[in-house]
Amino acid sequence: MQHVSLGGLNVSRIGLGAMGMSAFYSGASTDDAESIRAIHRALDLGVTHLDTAEIYGPFINEELVGQALRGRRDQVVLATKFGMYSHAGGGPYVLDSSPANIRTAVEGSLKRLGTDYIDLYYQHRVDPDTPIEETVGALAELVAEGKVRHIGLSEAGGETIRRAHAVHPVAALQTEYSLWTRDLEAELLPLLRELGIGLVPYSPLGHGFLTGTFRSTDDIADDDWRKTNPRFTGENLQLNLRIVDEVQAIATEVDATTAQIALAWLLAQGDDIAPIPGTKRAARVEENTAADGIELSTGQLDRLNNLTPPVGERHDESGMAAIER
Ligand SMILES: NC(=O)c1ccc[n+]([C@@H]2O[C@H](COP(=O)([O-])OP(=O)(O)OC[C@H]3O[C@@H](n4cnc5c(N)ncnc54)[C@H](OP(=O)(O)O)[C@@H]3O)[C@@H](O)[C@H]2O)c1
């Protein structure tokens, strides 16, 4: 497994996102033993970058990750996130990045993860009610205390990133980036490179769509978050299948899977990019991790760069409202 640097933090260039093991997608929390096997398989294959968040569950995903890492904590760069749970009474999905909320959040995360330090601690969404300088000031204190090693932002816009980085170095920005979500390439990616901040693409498989497993809205259970995602609904889903078919054609040429092509394309975008594909199954960890060894030709990359554009926003209206761009 090759490694990359995220603003000075060394990680395997393919990581593992743990969210779907406990939240949002159907099947979450139905087989924790397999989820733990998936995490262990990842570590055995050289994956050193594990991603979770306080809000996943909430709390139970961190607990699961903590359980899986018992005795193996020092093998991973452990990333988690705060700011989408207000401990002052607001509860889940209330944005709160105030210093007081961060203080409470970090203690809970450390306890659930069974560790005394977090390698990469992200603000999950920008809090419009707390100046970013105050948030990063509180994070800098946690770094000074040794509870946090590096800080990150998720779905922050350019101006916020600059202001944050001026207070304390930001190691990574986490945002959605994949074959069907590329809007960051115009301005955000050049800014990250100017500032020396790494990029962690979330949902690198398009929430699973780019793997080709969804062919109809009937393939999505009613309790699944994707049921209401604009790219997975009705006619949009049918139109978006053109993208998967184009990726599948290249996968067939190189004897790979569509998931592997989606990841190999991301890896080809730079050595400051470390995607975190999510799966709760050990076999898919093996498949996704093997994308590290796939080299795409210039012609294949050109074709992937010119895929049919997606139909539908990447999040629903309320989700888009919390994203700073
Ligand atoms: N910062 C943020 O706001 C934010 C937002 C979303 C996600 N994230 C992070 O990013 C990580 C990944 O994102 P994601 O889970 O939303 O999307 P993803 O990685 O694009 O796709 C995950 C989905 O694809 C399926 N899958 C994975 N590998 C597959 C394969 N080889 N073949 C077929 N299906 C496959 C998974 O199902 P199975 O589990 O059943 O295999 C799951 O349903 C999350 O775990 C989380 O840590 C962060």
Short mmCIF file of C-alpha atoms and ligand atoms in Angstrom, two decimals:
data_model
loop_
_atom_site.label_atom_id
_atom_site.label_comp_id
_atom_site.label_asym_id
_atom_site.label_seq_id
_atom_site.Cartn_x
_atom_site.Cartn_y
_atom_site.Cartn_z
CA MET A 1 0.00 0.00 0.00
CA GLN A 2 1.41 3.36 -1.01
CA HIS A 3 1.27 6.29 1.37
CA VAL A 4 0.62 9.99 0.94
CA SER A 5 1.01 13.05 3.13
CA LEU A 6 -2.00 15.07 4.26
CA GLY A 7 -0.45 18.35 5.32
CA GLY A 8 2.40 16.40 6.97
CA LEU A 9 0.25 13.52 8.26
CA ASN A 10 1.28 10.23 6.67
CA VAL A 11 -1.62 7.90 5.68
CA SER A 12 -2.18 4.94 3.40
CA ARG A 13 -3.55 6.44 0.21
CA ILE A 14 -6.64 4.25 0.48
CA GLY A 15 -8.38 4.45 3.83
CA LEU A 16 -11.59 3.04 5.26
CA GLY A 17 -14.74 4.97 6.09
CA ALA A 18 -16.68 3.38 8.93
CA MET A 19 -19.91 5.42 8.73
CA GLY A 20 -22.06 2.87 6.88
CA MET A 21 -21.26 0.22 9.49
CA SER A 22 -23.55 2.06 11.92
CA ALA A 23 -25.58 4.72 10.13
CA PHE A 24 -27.43 6.09 7.09
CA TYR A 25 -27.33 3.06 4.77
CA SER A 26 -29.58 0.03 5.11
CA GLY A 27 -27.91 -2.87 6.85
CA ALA A 28 -26.11 -0.55 9.27
CA SER A 29 -25.52 -2.11 12.70
CA THR A 30 -26.93 -5.46 11.58
CA ASP A 31 -23.60 -7.30 11.66
CA ASP A 32 -21.01 -5.63 13.88
CA ALA A 33 -18.84 -8.75 13.86
CA GLU A 34 -18.44 -8.47 10.07
CA SER A 35 -17.80 -4.72 10.39
CA ILE A 36 -14.99 -5.44 12.85
CA ARG A 37 -13.63 -8.10 10.49
CA ALA A 38 -13.68 -5.46 7.74
CA ILE A 39 -11.64 -3.07 9.88
CA HIS A 40 -9.14 -5.80 10.81
CA ARG A 41 -8.83 -6.91 7.18
CA ALA A 42 -8.10 -3.31 6.21
CA LEU A 43 -5.33 -3.05 8.80
CA ASP A 44 -3.88 -6.38 7.66
CA LEU A 45 -3.81 -5.07 4.07
CA GLY A 46 -1.86 -1.97 5.06
CA VAL A 47 -4.71 0.52 5.42
CA THR A 48 -3.69 2.96 8.14
CA HIS A 49 -6.40 5.62 7.79
CA LEU A 50 -9.73 5.07 9.52
CA ASP A 51 -12.57 7.60 9.46
CA THR A 52 -15.53 7.95 11.84
CA ALA A 53 -17.53 10.76 13.48
CA GLU A 54 -19.42 11.52 16.68
CA ILE A 55 -22.67 11.92 14.71
CA TYR A 56 -22.50 8.46 13.09
CA GLY A 57 -25.12 6.63 15.09
CA PRO A 58 -24.72 9.02 16.95
CA PHE A 59 -21.86 7.65 19.06
CA ILE A 60 -22.17 3.94 18.20
CA ASN A 61 -19.84 4.09 15.22
CA GLU A 62 -17.04 5.48 17.38
CA GLU A 63 -17.74 2.74 19.90
CA LEU A 64 -17.51 0.10 17.19
CA VAL A 65 -14.27 1.52 15.85
CA GLY A 66 -12.88 1.69 19.38
CA GLN A 67 -13.79 -1.95 19.92
CA ALA A 68 -12.14 -2.98 16.65
CA LEU A 69 -8.96 -1.08 17.49
CA ARG A 70 -8.47 -2.58 20.94
CA GLY A 71 -4.81 -3.60 21.05
CA ARG A 72 -4.18 -2.14 17.55
CA ARG A 73 -4.63 1.58 18.18
CA ASP A 74 -1.06 2.43 17.22
CA GLN A 75 -1.49 0.90 13.74
CA VAL A 76 -3.87 3.60 12.51
CA VAL A 77 -4.31 7.25 11.84
CA LEU A 78 -7.63 7.66 13.57
CA ALA A 79 -9.88 10.44 12.30
CA THR A 80 -13.13 11.58 13.87
CA LYS A 81 -15.35 14.66 13.71
CA PHE A 82 -17.28 17.00 16.00
CA GLY A 83 -19.73 19.80 15.47
CA MET A 84 -22.93 18.10 14.29
CA TYR A 85 -24.09 17.28 17.80
CA SER A 86 -24.83 20.03 20.29
CA HIS A 87 -24.13 18.90 23.83
CA ALA A 88 -25.73 22.06 25.22
CA GLY A 89 -29.18 20.56 24.67
CA GLY A 90 -29.59 20.86 20.90
CA GLY A 91 -28.71 17.21 20.26
CA PRO A 92 -28.01 15.60 16.88
CA TYR A 93 -27.76 17.59 13.64
CA VAL A 94 -27.51 20.92 15.45
CA LEU A 95 -24.31 22.60 14.31
CA ASP A 96 -22.20 23.66 17.27
CA SER A 97 -18.48 24.31 16.97
CA SER A 98 -18.25 26.51 20.04
CA PRO A 99 -15.18 25.89 22.21
CA ALA A 100 -17.39 24.57 25.05
CA ASN A 101 -19.06 22.04 22.75
CA ILE A 102 -15.71 20.90 21.36
CA ARG A 103 -14.40 20.34 24.92
CA THR A 104 -17.35 18.08 25.71
CA ALA A 105 -17.28 16.34 22.33
CA VAL A 106 -13.60 15.45 22.42
CA GLU A 107 -13.84 13.78 25.82
CA GLY A 108 -16.72 11.61 24.59
CA SER A 109 -14.93 10.65 21.39
CA LEU A 110 -11.71 9.74 23.23
CA LYS A 111 -13.66 7.54 25.62
CA ARG A 112 -15.67 5.75 22.92
CA LEU A 113 -12.61 5.26 20.74
CA GLY A 114 -10.66 3.89 23.70
CA THR A 115 -7.71 6.16 23.15
CA ASP A 116 -6.08 9.22 24.68
CA TYR A 117 -5.40 10.96 21.38
CA ILE A 118 -7.12 11.56 18.04
CA ASP A 119 -4.80 11.75 15.04
CA LEU A 120 -7.06 13.92 12.89
CA TYR A 121 -9.93 15.85 14.44
CA TYR A 122 -12.29 17.48 11.97
CA GLN A 123 -14.96 20.10 12.27
CA HIS A 124 -17.79 18.20 10.51
CA ARG A 125 -19.66 21.25 9.18
CA VAL A 126 -18.93 24.95 9.51
CA ASP A 127 -20.98 26.49 12.33
CA PRO A 128 -22.38 29.84 11.14
CA ASP A 129 -22.76 30.98 14.76
CA THR A 130 -19.14 30.46 15.83
CA PRO A 131 -16.28 32.34 14.15
CA ILE A 132 -13.87 29.76 12.73
CA GLU A 133 -11.02 31.45 14.62
CA GLU A 134 -12.69 30.49 17.92
CA THR A 135 -13.20 26.91 16.79
CA VAL A 136 -9.62 26.52 15.61
CA GLY A 137 -8.34 28.28 18.72
CA ALA A 138 -10.04 25.59 20.83
CA LEU A 139 -8.60 22.87 18.59
CA ALA A 140 -5.12 24.37 18.89
CA GLU A 141 -5.44 24.05 22.66
CA LEU A 142 -6.33 20.36 22.27
CA VAL A 143 -3.23 19.94 20.11
CA ALA A 144 -1.11 21.61 22.79
CA GLU A 145 -2.60 19.24 25.38
CA GLY A 146 -1.78 16.19 23.23
CA LYS A 147 -5.41 15.11 22.84
CA VAL A 148 -5.40 15.89 19.13
CA ARG A 149 -2.47 15.54 16.71
CA HIS A 150 -3.80 17.26 13.56
CA ILE A 151 -6.88 19.26 12.72
CA GLY A 152 -9.18 19.08 9.72
CA LEU A 153 -12.24 20.73 8.21
CA SER A 154 -15.13 19.14 6.38
CA GLU A 155 -17.19 20.87 3.69
CA ALA A 156 -15.65 24.25 4.49
CA GLY A 157 -15.38 26.89 1.77
CA GLY A 158 -12.21 28.67 0.64
CA GLU A 159 -12.54 31.73 2.87
CA THR A 160 -13.10 29.61 6.00
CA ILE A 161 -10.15 27.40 5.11
CA ARG A 162 -7.83 30.40 4.77
CA ARG A 163 -8.99 31.90 8.07
CA ALA A 164 -8.67 28.59 9.89
CA HIS A 165 -5.22 27.87 8.48
CA ALA A 166 -4.02 31.29 9.63
CA VAL A 167 -4.79 30.31 13.25
CA HIS A 168 -3.37 26.77 13.19
CA PRO A 169 -2.19 24.56 10.28
CA VAL A 170 -5.05 22.52 8.82
CA ALA A 171 -3.84 19.08 7.74
CA ALA A 172 -6.81 18.02 5.62
CA LEU A 173 -10.08 19.04 4.09
CA GLN A 174 -12.68 16.33 3.84
CA THR A 175 -15.27 16.81 1.13
CA GLU A 176 -17.14 14.77 -1.44
CA TYR A 177 -14.97 14.06 -4.46
CA SER A 178 -15.47 11.33 -7.01
CA LEU A 179 -16.09 10.70 -10.68
CA TRP A 180 -19.52 12.30 -10.38
CA THR A 181 -18.71 15.13 -7.91
CA ARG A 182 -15.89 17.29 -9.21
CA ASP A 183 -16.92 20.87 -8.49
CA LEU A 184 -13.98 21.34 -6.09
CA GLU A 185 -11.46 21.07 -8.93
CA ALA A 186 -11.93 24.64 -10.14
CA GLU A 187 -11.07 26.64 -7.01
CA LEU A 188 -10.91 24.55 -3.87
CA LEU A 189 -8.28 22.03 -4.94
CA PRO A 190 -5.84 24.75 -6.12
CA LEU A 191 -6.35 26.53 -2.78
CA LEU A 192 -5.57 23.38 -0.82
CA ARG A 193 -2.40 22.93 -2.86
CA GLU A 194 -1.39 26.54 -2.34
CA LEU A 195 -1.75 26.10 1.44
CA GLY A 196 -0.27 22.56 1.61
CA ILE A 197 -3.50 21.03 2.91
CA GLY A 198 -4.33 17.42 1.99
CA LEU A 199 -7.65 16.29 0.53
CA VAL A 200 -9.70 13.40 1.90
CA PRO A 201 -12.45 12.57 -0.59
CA TYR A 202 -15.53 11.20 1.14
CA SER A 203 -18.08 9.03 -0.66
CA PRO A 204 -15.42 8.24 -3.32
CA LEU A 205 -17.72 5.54 -4.69
CA GLY A 206 -20.61 7.98 -5.03
CA HIS A 207 -22.36 6.52 -1.96
CA GLY A 208 -22.03 3.16 -3.70
CA PHE A 209 -23.64 4.24 -6.99
CA LEU A 210 -20.37 4.13 -8.92
CA THR A 211 -19.92 0.46 -8.03
CA GLY A 212 -22.84 -0.49 -10.28
CA THR A 213 -24.87 -2.18 -7.54
CA PHE A 214 -27.83 0.17 -7.93
CA ARG A 215 -29.78 -0.30 -11.15
CA SER A 216 -33.23 0.78 -9.97
CA THR A 217 -34.84 2.69 -7.10
CA ASP A 218 -36.18 -0.71 -6.02
CA ASP A 219 -32.59 -1.57 -5.04
CA ILE A 220 -32.74 1.04 -2.24
CA ALA A 221 -34.51 0.16 1.00
CA ASP A 222 -36.99 2.67 2.42
CA ASP A 223 -34.86 3.29 5.54
CA ASP A 224 -31.78 4.08 3.45
CA TRP A 225 -30.50 7.70 3.34
CA ARG A 226 -30.02 7.37 -0.42
CA LYS A 227 -33.76 6.92 -0.94
CA THR A 228 -34.12 10.72 -0.84
CA ASN A 229 -30.77 11.67 -2.38
CA PRO A 230 -31.53 13.55 -5.62
CA ARG A 231 -29.10 11.45 -7.67
CA PHE A 232 -30.76 8.20 -6.59
CA THR A 233 -34.38 9.16 -7.16
CA GLY A 234 -36.70 8.40 -10.09
CA GLU A 235 -35.57 9.40 -13.51
CA ASN A 236 -32.29 10.84 -12.20
CA LEU A 237 -31.11 7.40 -11.14
CA GLN A 238 -31.96 5.97 -14.55
CA LEU A 239 -30.08 8.79 -16.34
CA ASN A 240 -27.10 8.44 -13.99
CA LEU A 241 -26.72 4.79 -14.95
CA ARG A 242 -25.02 6.04 -18.13
CA ILE A 243 -22.09 7.08 -15.94
CA VAL A 244 -21.77 3.64 -14.36
CA ASP A 245 -21.95 1.97 -17.77
CA GLU A 246 -19.11 4.16 -19.06
CA VAL A 247 -16.99 3.32 -16.01
CA GLN A 248 -17.86 -0.37 -16.38
CA ALA A 249 -16.53 -0.36 -19.95
CA ILE A 250 -13.11 0.75 -18.70
CA ALA A 251 -13.25 -1.70 -15.80
CA THR A 252 -13.75 -4.53 -18.27
CA GLU A 253 -10.72 -3.37 -20.30
CA VAL A 254 -8.38 -3.45 -17.31
CA ASP A 255 -9.96 -6.49 -15.67
CA ALA A 256 -10.99 -4.51 -12.62
CA THR A 257 -14.29 -3.65 -10.93
CA THR A 258 -16.08 -0.33 -11.37
CA ALA A 259 -15.40 0.46 -7.69
CA GLN A 260 -11.68 -0.03 -8.32
CA ILE A 261 -11.75 2.24 -11.38
CA ALA A 262 -13.52 4.97 -9.40
CA LEU A 263 -10.78 4.78 -6.75
CA ALA A 264 -7.88 4.48 -9.22
CA TRP A 265 -9.10 7.63 -10.99
CA LEU A 266 -9.11 9.52 -7.66
CA LEU A 267 -5.61 8.31 -6.83
CA ALA A 268 -4.42 9.58 -10.20
CA GLN A 269 -5.52 13.12 -9.26
CA GLY A 270 -2.53 13.73 -7.00
CA ASP A 271 -0.29 12.55 -4.21
CA ASP A 272 -2.07 14.76 -1.67
CA ILE A 273 -5.36 12.85 -1.98
CA ALA A 274 -6.43 9.98 0.29
CA PRO A 275 -9.96 8.64 -0.34
CA ILE A 276 -11.86 6.78 2.39
CA PRO A 277 -14.20 4.30 0.65
CA GLY A 278 -16.83 2.98 3.03
CA THR A 279 -17.85 -0.62 3.44
CA LYS A 280 -18.93 -2.91 6.24
CA ARG A 281 -17.73 -6.05 4.45
CA ALA A 282 -14.24 -7.54 4.57
CA ALA A 283 -14.45 -8.82 0.96
CA ARG A 284 -15.15 -5.30 -0.31
CA VAL A 285 -12.27 -3.93 1.76
CA GLU A 286 -10.06 -6.33 -0.19
CA GLU A 287 -11.55 -5.24 -3.51
CA ASN A 288 -11.31 -1.52 -2.78
CA THR A 289 -7.83 -1.68 -1.30
CA ALA A 290 -6.54 -3.47 -4.41
CA ALA A 291 -7.26 -0.29 -6.40
CA ASP A 292 -3.90 0.91 -5.06
CA GLY A 293 -2.24 -1.28 -7.68
CA ILE A 294 -4.27 -0.15 -10.71
CA GLU A 295 -2.66 2.19 -13.22
CA LEU A 296 -4.96 3.80 -15.77
CA SER A 297 -3.65 4.86 -19.18
CA THR A 298 -3.83 8.48 -20.32
CA GLY A 299 -6.60 7.51 -22.73
CA GLN A 300 -8.61 5.85 -19.98
CA LEU A 301 -8.14 8.84 -17.66
CA ASP A 302 -9.29 11.12 -20.50
CA ARG A 303 -12.43 9.09 -20.95
CA LEU A 304 -13.10 9.15 -17.20
CA ASN A 305 -12.53 12.90 -17.18
CA ASN A 306 -15.23 13.24 -19.80
CA LEU A 307 -17.97 11.05 -18.38
CA THR A 308 -21.58 12.06 -18.82
CA PRO A 309 -22.30 14.64 -16.08
CA PRO A 310 -24.62 13.52 -13.24
CA VAL A 311 -28.23 14.56 -12.93
CA GLY A 312 -29.27 15.85 -9.49
CA GLU A 313 -27.48 17.58 -6.62
CA ARG A 314 -25.19 15.48 -4.44
CA HIS A 315 -27.25 16.14 -1.30
CA ASP A 316 -30.86 17.14 -0.68
CA GLU A 317 -31.70 20.78 -0.03
CA SER A 318 -31.01 20.79 3.71
CA GLY A 319 -27.76 18.87 3.18
CA MET A 320 -26.61 21.34 0.51
CA ALA A 321 -27.43 24.26 2.81
CA ALA A 322 -24.81 23.07 5.32
CA ILE A 323 -22.08 22.92 2.65
CA GLU A 324 -19.98 26.05 2.14
CA ARG A 325 -19.75 26.24 -1.63
N1 LIG B 1 -17.43 14.48 6.01
C1 LIG B 1 -18.65 14.14 5.66
O1 LIG B 1 -19.57 14.93 5.72
C2 LIG B 1 -18.89 12.74 5.17
C3 LIG B 1 -20.09 12.45 4.48
C4 LIG B 1 -20.27 11.13 4.02
C5 LIG B 1 -19.30 10.18 4.25
N2 LIG B 1 -18.16 10.50 4.94
C6 LIG B 1 -17.09 9.50 5.18
O2 LIG B 1 -16.73 8.91 3.94
C7 LIG B 1 -16.81 7.49 4.04
C8 LIG B 1 -17.21 6.89 2.71
O3 LIG B 1 -18.38 7.48 2.20
P1 LIG B 1 -19.75 6.68 1.95
O4 LIG B 1 -19.75 5.44 2.78
O5 LIG B 1 -20.83 7.65 2.06
O6 LIG B 1 -19.72 6.33 0.42
P2 LIG B 1 -18.83 5.45 -0.58
O7 LIG B 1 -17.56 5.07 0.04
O8 LIG B 1 -18.83 6.21 -1.82
O9 LIG B 1 -19.78 4.17 -0.79
C9 LIG B 1 -20.16 3.32 0.26
C10 LIG B 1 -21.25 2.41 -0.23
O10 LIG B 1 -20.76 1.60 -1.29
C11 LIG B 1 -20.87 0.22 -0.95
N3 LIG B 1 -19.61 -0.40 -1.41
C12 LIG B 1 -18.36 -0.18 -0.94
N4 LIG B 1 -17.45 -0.86 -1.64
C13 LIG B 1 -18.13 -1.52 -2.60
C14 LIG B 1 -17.75 -2.39 -3.64
N5 LIG B 1 -16.47 -2.70 -3.84
N6 LIG B 1 -18.72 -2.91 -4.43
C15 LIG B 1 -20.01 -2.61 -4.23
N7 LIG B 1 -20.45 -1.78 -3.26
C16 LIG B 1 -19.51 -1.24 -2.45
C17 LIG B 1 -21.07 0.17 0.54
O11 LIG B 1 -21.89 -0.92 0.90
P3 LIG B 1 -21.43 -2.03 1.98
O12 LIG B 1 -21.08 -1.29 3.23
O13 LIG B 1 -22.63 -2.86 2.12
O14 LIG B 1 -20.26 -2.71 1.36
C18 LIG B 1 -21.79 1.49 0.81
O15 LIG B 1 -23.17 1.34 0.60
C19 LIG B 1 -17.84 7.26 5.16
O16 LIG B 1 -17.70 5.97 5.73
C20 LIG B 1 -17.51 8.37 6.12
O17 LIG B 1 -16.42 7.99 6.94
C21 LIG B 1 -17.95 11.77 5.38
#
